[in-house]
Coordinates of N, CA and C in Angstrom, one line a residue:
M1 N -72.3 2.0 -6.5 CA -72.7 0.9 -7.4 C -71.4 0.2 -7.9
T2 N -71.3 -1.1 -7.8 CA -70.2 -1.8 -8.3 C -70.5 -2.5 -9.6
I3 N -69.6 -2.3 -10.5 CA -69.8 -2.9 -11.9 C -69.0 -4.2 -11.8
R4 N -69.7 -5.3 -12.1 CA -69.1 -6.6 -12.1 C -68.4 -6.9 -13.4
A5 N -67.2 -7.3 -13.3 CA -66.5 -7.7 -14.5 C -67.0 -9.0 -15.1
E6 N -67.0 -9.0 -16.4 CA -67.5 -10.2 -17.1 C -66.3 -11.3 -17.0
P7 N -66.6 -12.5 -16.9 CA -65.6 -13.5 -16.9 C -64.9 -13.6 -18.3
V8 N -63.6 -13.7 -18.3 CA -62.8 -13.7 -19.5 C -61.9 -14.9 -19.7
A9 N -62.2 -15.9 -18.9 CA -61.3 -17.1 -18.9 C -61.2 -17.7 -20.3
D10 N -62.3 -17.8 -21.0 CA -62.2 -18.4 -22.3 C -62.5 -17.4 -23.4
A11 N -62.2 -16.1 -23.2 CA -62.5 -15.1 -24.2 C -61.5 -15.2 -25.3
V12 N -62.0 -14.9 -26.5 CA -61.2 -14.9 -27.7 C -60.4 -13.6 -27.8
A13 N -59.3 -13.7 -28.5 CA -58.5 -12.5 -28.7 C -59.3 -11.5 -29.6
P14 N -59.1 -10.2 -29.4 CA -59.8 -9.2 -30.3 C -59.3 -9.3 -31.7
H15 N -60.2 -9.1 -32.6 CA -59.8 -9.1 -34.0 C -59.7 -7.7 -34.6
F16 N -58.6 -7.4 -35.2 CA -58.4 -6.0 -35.7 C -58.6 -6.0 -37.3
D17 N -58.8 -4.9 -37.8 CA -59.0 -4.8 -39.3 C -57.7 -4.7 -40.0
V18 N -56.7 -5.3 -39.5 CA -55.4 -5.3 -40.1 C -55.1 -6.8 -40.6
E19 N -54.8 -6.9 -41.9 CA -54.6 -8.2 -42.4 C -53.4 -8.9 -41.8
A20 N -53.3 -10.2 -42.0 CA -52.1 -10.9 -41.5 C -50.9 -10.5 -42.3
F21 N -49.8 -10.6 -41.6 CA -48.5 -10.2 -42.2 C -48.2 -10.9 -43.5
A22 N -48.6 -12.2 -43.6 CA -48.4 -13.0 -44.9 C -49.2 -12.4 -46.0
D23 N -50.3 -11.7 -45.7 CA -51.1 -11.0 -46.8 C -50.6 -9.6 -47.0
F24 N -50.2 -9.0 -46.0 CA -49.7 -7.6 -46.0 C -48.4 -7.5 -46.8
A25 N -47.5 -8.5 -46.6 CA -46.2 -8.5 -47.3 C -46.1 -9.7 -48.3
F26 N -47.1 -10.0 -49.0 CA -47.2 -11.2 -49.8 C -46.0 -11.2 -50.9
A27 N -45.9 -10.1 -51.6 CA -44.9 -10.0 -52.7 C -43.5 -10.1 -52.1
E28 N -43.3 -9.4 -50.9 CA -42.0 -9.4 -50.3 C -41.6 -10.7 -49.8
L29 N -42.6 -11.5 -49.2 CA -42.3 -12.8 -48.8 C -42.0 -13.8 -49.9
L30 N -42.6 -13.6 -51.1 CA -42.3 -14.4 -52.2 C -40.9 -14.2 -52.6
A31 N -40.4 -12.9 -52.6 CA -39.1 -12.6 -53.0 C -38.0 -13.0 -52.0
C32 N -38.4 -13.0 -50.7 CA -37.5 -13.3 -49.6 C -38.2 -14.1 -48.6
P33 N -38.4 -15.4 -48.8 CA -39.2 -16.2 -47.8 C -38.5 -16.3 -46.4
L34 N -39.3 -16.4 -45.4 CA -38.7 -16.5 -44.0 C -38.1 -17.8 -43.8
G35 N -38.3 -18.8 -44.6 CA -37.8 -20.1 -44.4 C -37.5 -20.8 -45.8
E36 N -36.9 -21.9 -45.8 CA -36.6 -22.6 -47.0 C -37.8 -23.4 -47.5
P37 N -38.3 -23.1 -48.7 CA -39.5 -23.9 -49.1 C -39.2 -25.4 -49.2
G38 N -40.1 -26.2 -48.7 CA -39.9 -27.6 -48.7 C -39.2 -28.1 -47.4
R39 N -39.0 -27.3 -46.5 CA -38.4 -27.6 -45.2 C -39.3 -27.1 -44.1
C40 N -39.7 -27.9 -43.2 CA -40.6 -27.5 -42.1 C -40.0 -26.2 -41.4
Q41 N -40.9 -25.2 -41.2 CA -40.4 -24.0 -40.5 C -40.5 -24.1 -39.0
N42 N -41.0 -25.2 -38.5 CA -40.9 -25.3 -37.0 C -39.4 -25.6 -36.7
P43 N -38.8 -24.7 -35.9 CA -37.4 -24.8 -35.7 C -36.9 -26.1 -35.0
D44 N -37.9 -26.7 -34.3 CA -37.5 -28.0 -33.6 C -37.7 -29.2 -34.6
C45 N -38.2 -29.0 -35.8 CA -38.4 -30.1 -36.7 C -37.4 -30.0 -37.9
Q46 N -37.6 -29.0 -38.8 CA -36.8 -28.8 -40.0 C -36.7 -29.9 -40.9
R47 N -37.7 -30.8 -40.9 CA -37.8 -32.0 -41.7 C -38.1 -31.5 -43.2
P48 N -37.3 -32.1 -44.1 CA -37.7 -31.8 -45.6 C -39.0 -32.5 -45.9
F49 N -39.8 -31.9 -46.7 CA -41.1 -32.5 -47.1 C -41.5 -32.0 -48.5
D50 N -42.4 -32.8 -49.1 CA -42.9 -32.4 -50.4 C -44.0 -31.5 -50.3
L51 N -43.9 -30.3 -50.9 CA -44.9 -29.3 -50.8 C -46.2 -29.7 -51.6
R52 N -47.3 -29.6 -50.9 CA -48.6 -29.9 -51.6 C -49.2 -28.6 -52.1
R53 N -48.8 -27.5 -51.5 CA -49.2 -26.1 -51.9 C -48.0 -25.3 -51.8
D54 N -47.9 -24.3 -52.7 CA -46.7 -23.4 -52.7 C -46.5 -22.6 -51.5
W55 N -47.6 -22.4 -50.7 CA -47.5 -21.6 -49.5 C -47.4 -22.5 -48.2
Q56 N -47.3 -23.8 -48.4 CA -47.2 -24.7 -47.2 C -45.8 -24.4 -46.5
R57 N -45.9 -24.3 -45.2 CA -44.7 -24.0 -44.4 C -44.4 -25.1 -43.4
Y58 N -45.3 -26.0 -43.1 CA -45.0 -27.0 -42.1 C -45.3 -28.4 -42.7
C59 N -44.6 -29.4 -42.1 CA -44.7 -30.7 -42.6 C -45.9 -31.4 -42.0
S60 N -46.5 -30.9 -40.9 CA -47.6 -31.6 -40.3 C -48.4 -30.6 -39.5
D61 N -49.6 -31.0 -39.1 CA -50.4 -30.2 -38.2 C -49.8 -30.0 -36.8
A62 N -49.1 -31.0 -36.4 CA -48.4 -30.9 -35.1 C -47.3 -29.8 -35.1
C63 N -46.6 -29.7 -36.2 CA -45.5 -28.7 -36.2 C -46.1 -27.3 -36.3
R64 N -47.2 -27.2 -37.1 CA -47.9 -25.9 -37.2 C -48.4 -25.5 -35.8
A65 N -49.0 -26.4 -35.1 CA -49.5 -26.1 -33.7 C -48.4 -25.7 -32.8
A66 N -47.3 -26.4 -32.9 CA -46.2 -26.1 -32.0 C -45.6 -24.7 -32.3
D67 N -45.5 -24.3 -33.5 CA -45.0 -23.0 -33.9 C -46.0 -21.9 -33.5
K68 N -47.3 -22.2 -33.7 CA -48.3 -21.3 -33.3 C -48.3 -21.0 -31.8
K69 N -48.0 -22.0 -31.0 CA -47.9 -21.9 -29.6 C -46.8 -21.0 -29.2
E70 N -45.6 -21.2 -29.9 CA -44.5 -20.4 -29.6 C -44.7 -18.9 -30.0
F71 N -45.4 -18.7 -31.2 CA -45.7 -17.3 -31.6 C -46.6 -16.6 -30.6
R72 N -47.6 -17.4 -30.0 CA -48.4 -16.8 -29.0 C -47.7 -16.4 -27.8
R73 N -46.8 -17.3 -27.3 CA -46.0 -17.0 -26.1 C -45.2 -15.8 -26.3
V74 N -44.5 -15.6 -27.4 CA -43.7 -14.4 -27.7 C -44.6 -13.2 -27.8
G75 N -45.7 -13.4 -28.5 CA -46.7 -12.3 -28.6 C -47.2 -11.8 -27.3
L76 N -47.4 -12.6 -26.4 CA -47.9 -12.2 -25.0 C -46.8 -11.4 -24.3
K77 N -45.5 -11.8 -24.5 CA -44.4 -11.0 -23.9 C -44.3 -9.7 -24.6
A78 N -44.5 -9.6 -25.9 CA -44.2 -8.4 -26.7 C -45.4 -7.4 -26.6
A79 N -46.6 -7.9 -26.4 CA -47.8 -7.0 -26.5 C -47.7 -5.7 -25.6
P80 N -47.4 -5.9 -24.3 CA -47.4 -4.6 -23.5 C -46.3 -3.7 -24.0
A81 N -45.1 -4.2 -24.4 CA -44.1 -3.3 -24.9 C -44.5 -2.6 -26.2
L82 N -45.2 -3.4 -27.1 CA -45.6 -2.8 -28.3 C -46.5 -1.6 -28.1
L83 N -47.5 -1.8 -27.2 CA -48.4 -0.7 -26.8 C -47.6 0.5 -26.2
A84 N -46.7 0.2 -25.2 CA -46.0 1.3 -24.6 C -45.1 2.1 -25.6
H85 N -44.5 1.3 -26.5 CA -43.6 2.0 -27.5 C -44.5 2.9 -28.4
R86 N -45.6 2.5 -28.8 CA -46.4 3.3 -29.7 C -47.0 4.5 -29.0
L87 N -47.4 4.3 -27.7 CA -48.0 5.4 -26.9 C -47.0 6.6 -26.8
G88 N -45.8 6.4 -26.7 CA -44.9 7.5 -26.5 C -44.0 7.8 -27.7
K89 N -44.2 7.1 -28.8 CA -43.3 7.3 -29.9 C -43.2 8.7 -30.4
Y90 N -44.3 9.4 -30.5 CA -44.3 10.8 -30.9 C -44.5 11.8 -29.8
E91 N -44.3 11.4 -28.6 CA -44.5 12.3 -27.5 C -43.5 13.4 -27.4
T92 N -43.9 14.6 -27.2 CA -42.9 15.7 -27.1 C -42.9 16.4 -25.8
R93 N -44.0 16.2 -25.0 CA -44.1 16.9 -23.7 C -43.9 16.2 -22.4
D94 N -44.2 14.9 -22.5 CA -44.1 14.1 -21.2 C -42.8 13.2 -21.2
P95 N -41.8 13.6 -20.4 CA -40.6 12.9 -20.4 C -40.7 11.4 -19.9
A96 N -41.7 11.2 -18.9 CA -41.9 9.9 -18.4 C -42.5 8.9 -19.5
L97 N -43.4 9.5 -20.3 CA -43.9 8.7 -21.4 C -42.9 8.4 -22.5
R98 N -42.0 9.4 -22.7 CA -40.9 9.1 -23.7 C -40.0 8.1 -23.2
A99 N -39.7 8.1 -21.9 CA -38.8 7.1 -21.3 C -39.4 5.8 -21.3
L100 N -40.7 5.7 -21.0 CA -41.4 4.4 -21.1 C -41.3 3.8 -22.6
S101 N -41.5 4.7 -23.5 CA -41.5 4.3 -24.9 C -40.1 3.8 -25.3
A102 N -39.1 4.5 -24.8 CA -37.7 4.1 -25.1 C -37.4 2.7 -24.5
A103 N -37.8 2.5 -23.2 CA -37.6 1.3 -22.6 C -38.3 0.1 -23.3
A104 N -39.5 0.4 -23.8 CA -40.3 -0.6 -24.5 C -39.5 -1.0 -25.8
R105 N -39.0 0.0 -26.5 CA -38.3 -0.2 -27.8 C -37.0 -1.1 -27.5
R106 N -36.3 -0.8 -26.4 CA -35.1 -1.6 -26.0 C -35.5 -3.0 -25.7
Y107 N -36.6 -3.2 -25.0 CA -37.1 -4.5 -24.6 C -37.5 -5.3 -25.9
L108 N -38.2 -4.6 -26.8 CA -38.6 -5.3 -28.0 C -37.3 -5.8 -28.8
G109 N -36.3 -4.9 -28.9 CA -35.1 -5.3 -29.5 C -34.5 -6.5 -28.9
E110 N -34.4 -6.5 -27.6 CA -33.8 -7.7 -26.8 C -34.7 -9.0 -27.1
L111 N -36.0 -8.8 -27.0 CA -36.9 -10.0 -27.2 C -36.7 -10.5 -28.6
Q112 N -36.6 -9.7 -29.6 CA -36.5 -10.1 -31.0 C -35.1 -10.8 -31.1
T113 N -34.1 -10.3 -30.6 CA -32.7 -10.9 -30.7 C -32.7 -12.2 -30.0
H114 N -33.2 -12.3 -28.8 CA -33.2 -13.6 -28.1 C -34.0 -14.7 -28.8
W115 N -35.2 -14.3 -29.3 CA -36.1 -15.2 -30.0 C -35.4 -15.7 -31.3
L116 N -34.9 -14.8 -32.1 CA -34.3 -15.2 -33.3 C -33.1 -16.1 -33.1
R117 N -32.2 -15.8 -32.1 CA -31.1 -16.6 -31.8 C -31.6 -18.0 -31.4
S118 N -32.6 -18.1 -30.6 CA -33.2 -19.4 -30.1 C -33.7 -20.2 -31.3
R119 N -34.5 -19.5 -32.2 CA -35.0 -20.3 -33.3 C -33.9 -20.7 -34.3
R120 N -32.9 -19.9 -34.5 CA -31.8 -20.3 -35.4 C -31.0 -21.5 -34.8
A121 N -30.7 -21.4 -33.5 CA -30.0 -22.5 -32.9 C -30.7 -23.8 -32.9
R122 N -32.0 -23.7 -32.6 CA -32.8 -24.9 -32.6 C -33.0 -25.5 -34.1
A123 N -33.1 -24.6 -35.0 CA -33.2 -25.0 -36.4 C -31.9 -25.7 -36.9
E124 N -30.8 -25.1 -36.6 CA -29.5 -25.7 -36.9 C -29.3 -27.1 -36.3
E125 N -29.7 -27.2 -35.1 CA -29.7 -28.5 -34.4 C -30.6 -29.6 -35.0
A126 N -31.8 -29.1 -35.4 CA -32.7 -30.0 -36.0 C -32.3 -30.4 -37.4
K127 N -31.7 -29.4 -38.2 CA -31.2 -29.7 -39.5 C -30.1 -30.8 -39.5
G128 N -29.3 -30.7 -38.4 CA -28.2 -31.6 -38.3 C -28.7 -33.1 -38.2
R129 N -29.9 -33.3 -37.6 CA -30.4 -34.6 -37.5 C -30.8 -35.2 -38.9
F130 N -31.1 -34.3 -39.8 CA -31.5 -34.8 -41.1 C -30.3 -34.8 -42.1
N131 N -29.3 -34.1 -41.8 CA -28.1 -34.1 -42.7 C -27.0 -35.0 -42.3
A132 N -27.2 -35.7 -41.1 CA -26.2 -36.6 -40.6 C -26.2 -37.9 -41.3

């Protein structure tokens, strides 16, 4: 008997019972925001804007959509490594699983470093357009 796979072309992402990081670290983000309030957090824009809400991070819907697209792209790269890292994080008996977990941890560190450097460089370039 063959089990037919359901089509997943337009399937939505699974939803977990973990709140968003902005909710999870609300107090911490208030004390140390990830970006400058009143400046668009899309690294390709960085346009100063008047906040309509104290939690507003983007100057427009287009900037929010562009940043969301980038977050998804990075998330798709990170997801397999996140799972592999957690699978073997506390492993004591299987050296192959420990090695996979270590490789995933190294990959995640590299991914984070490259992404942060890219965002910072693009943000500095975009800020220069408004400060010139």
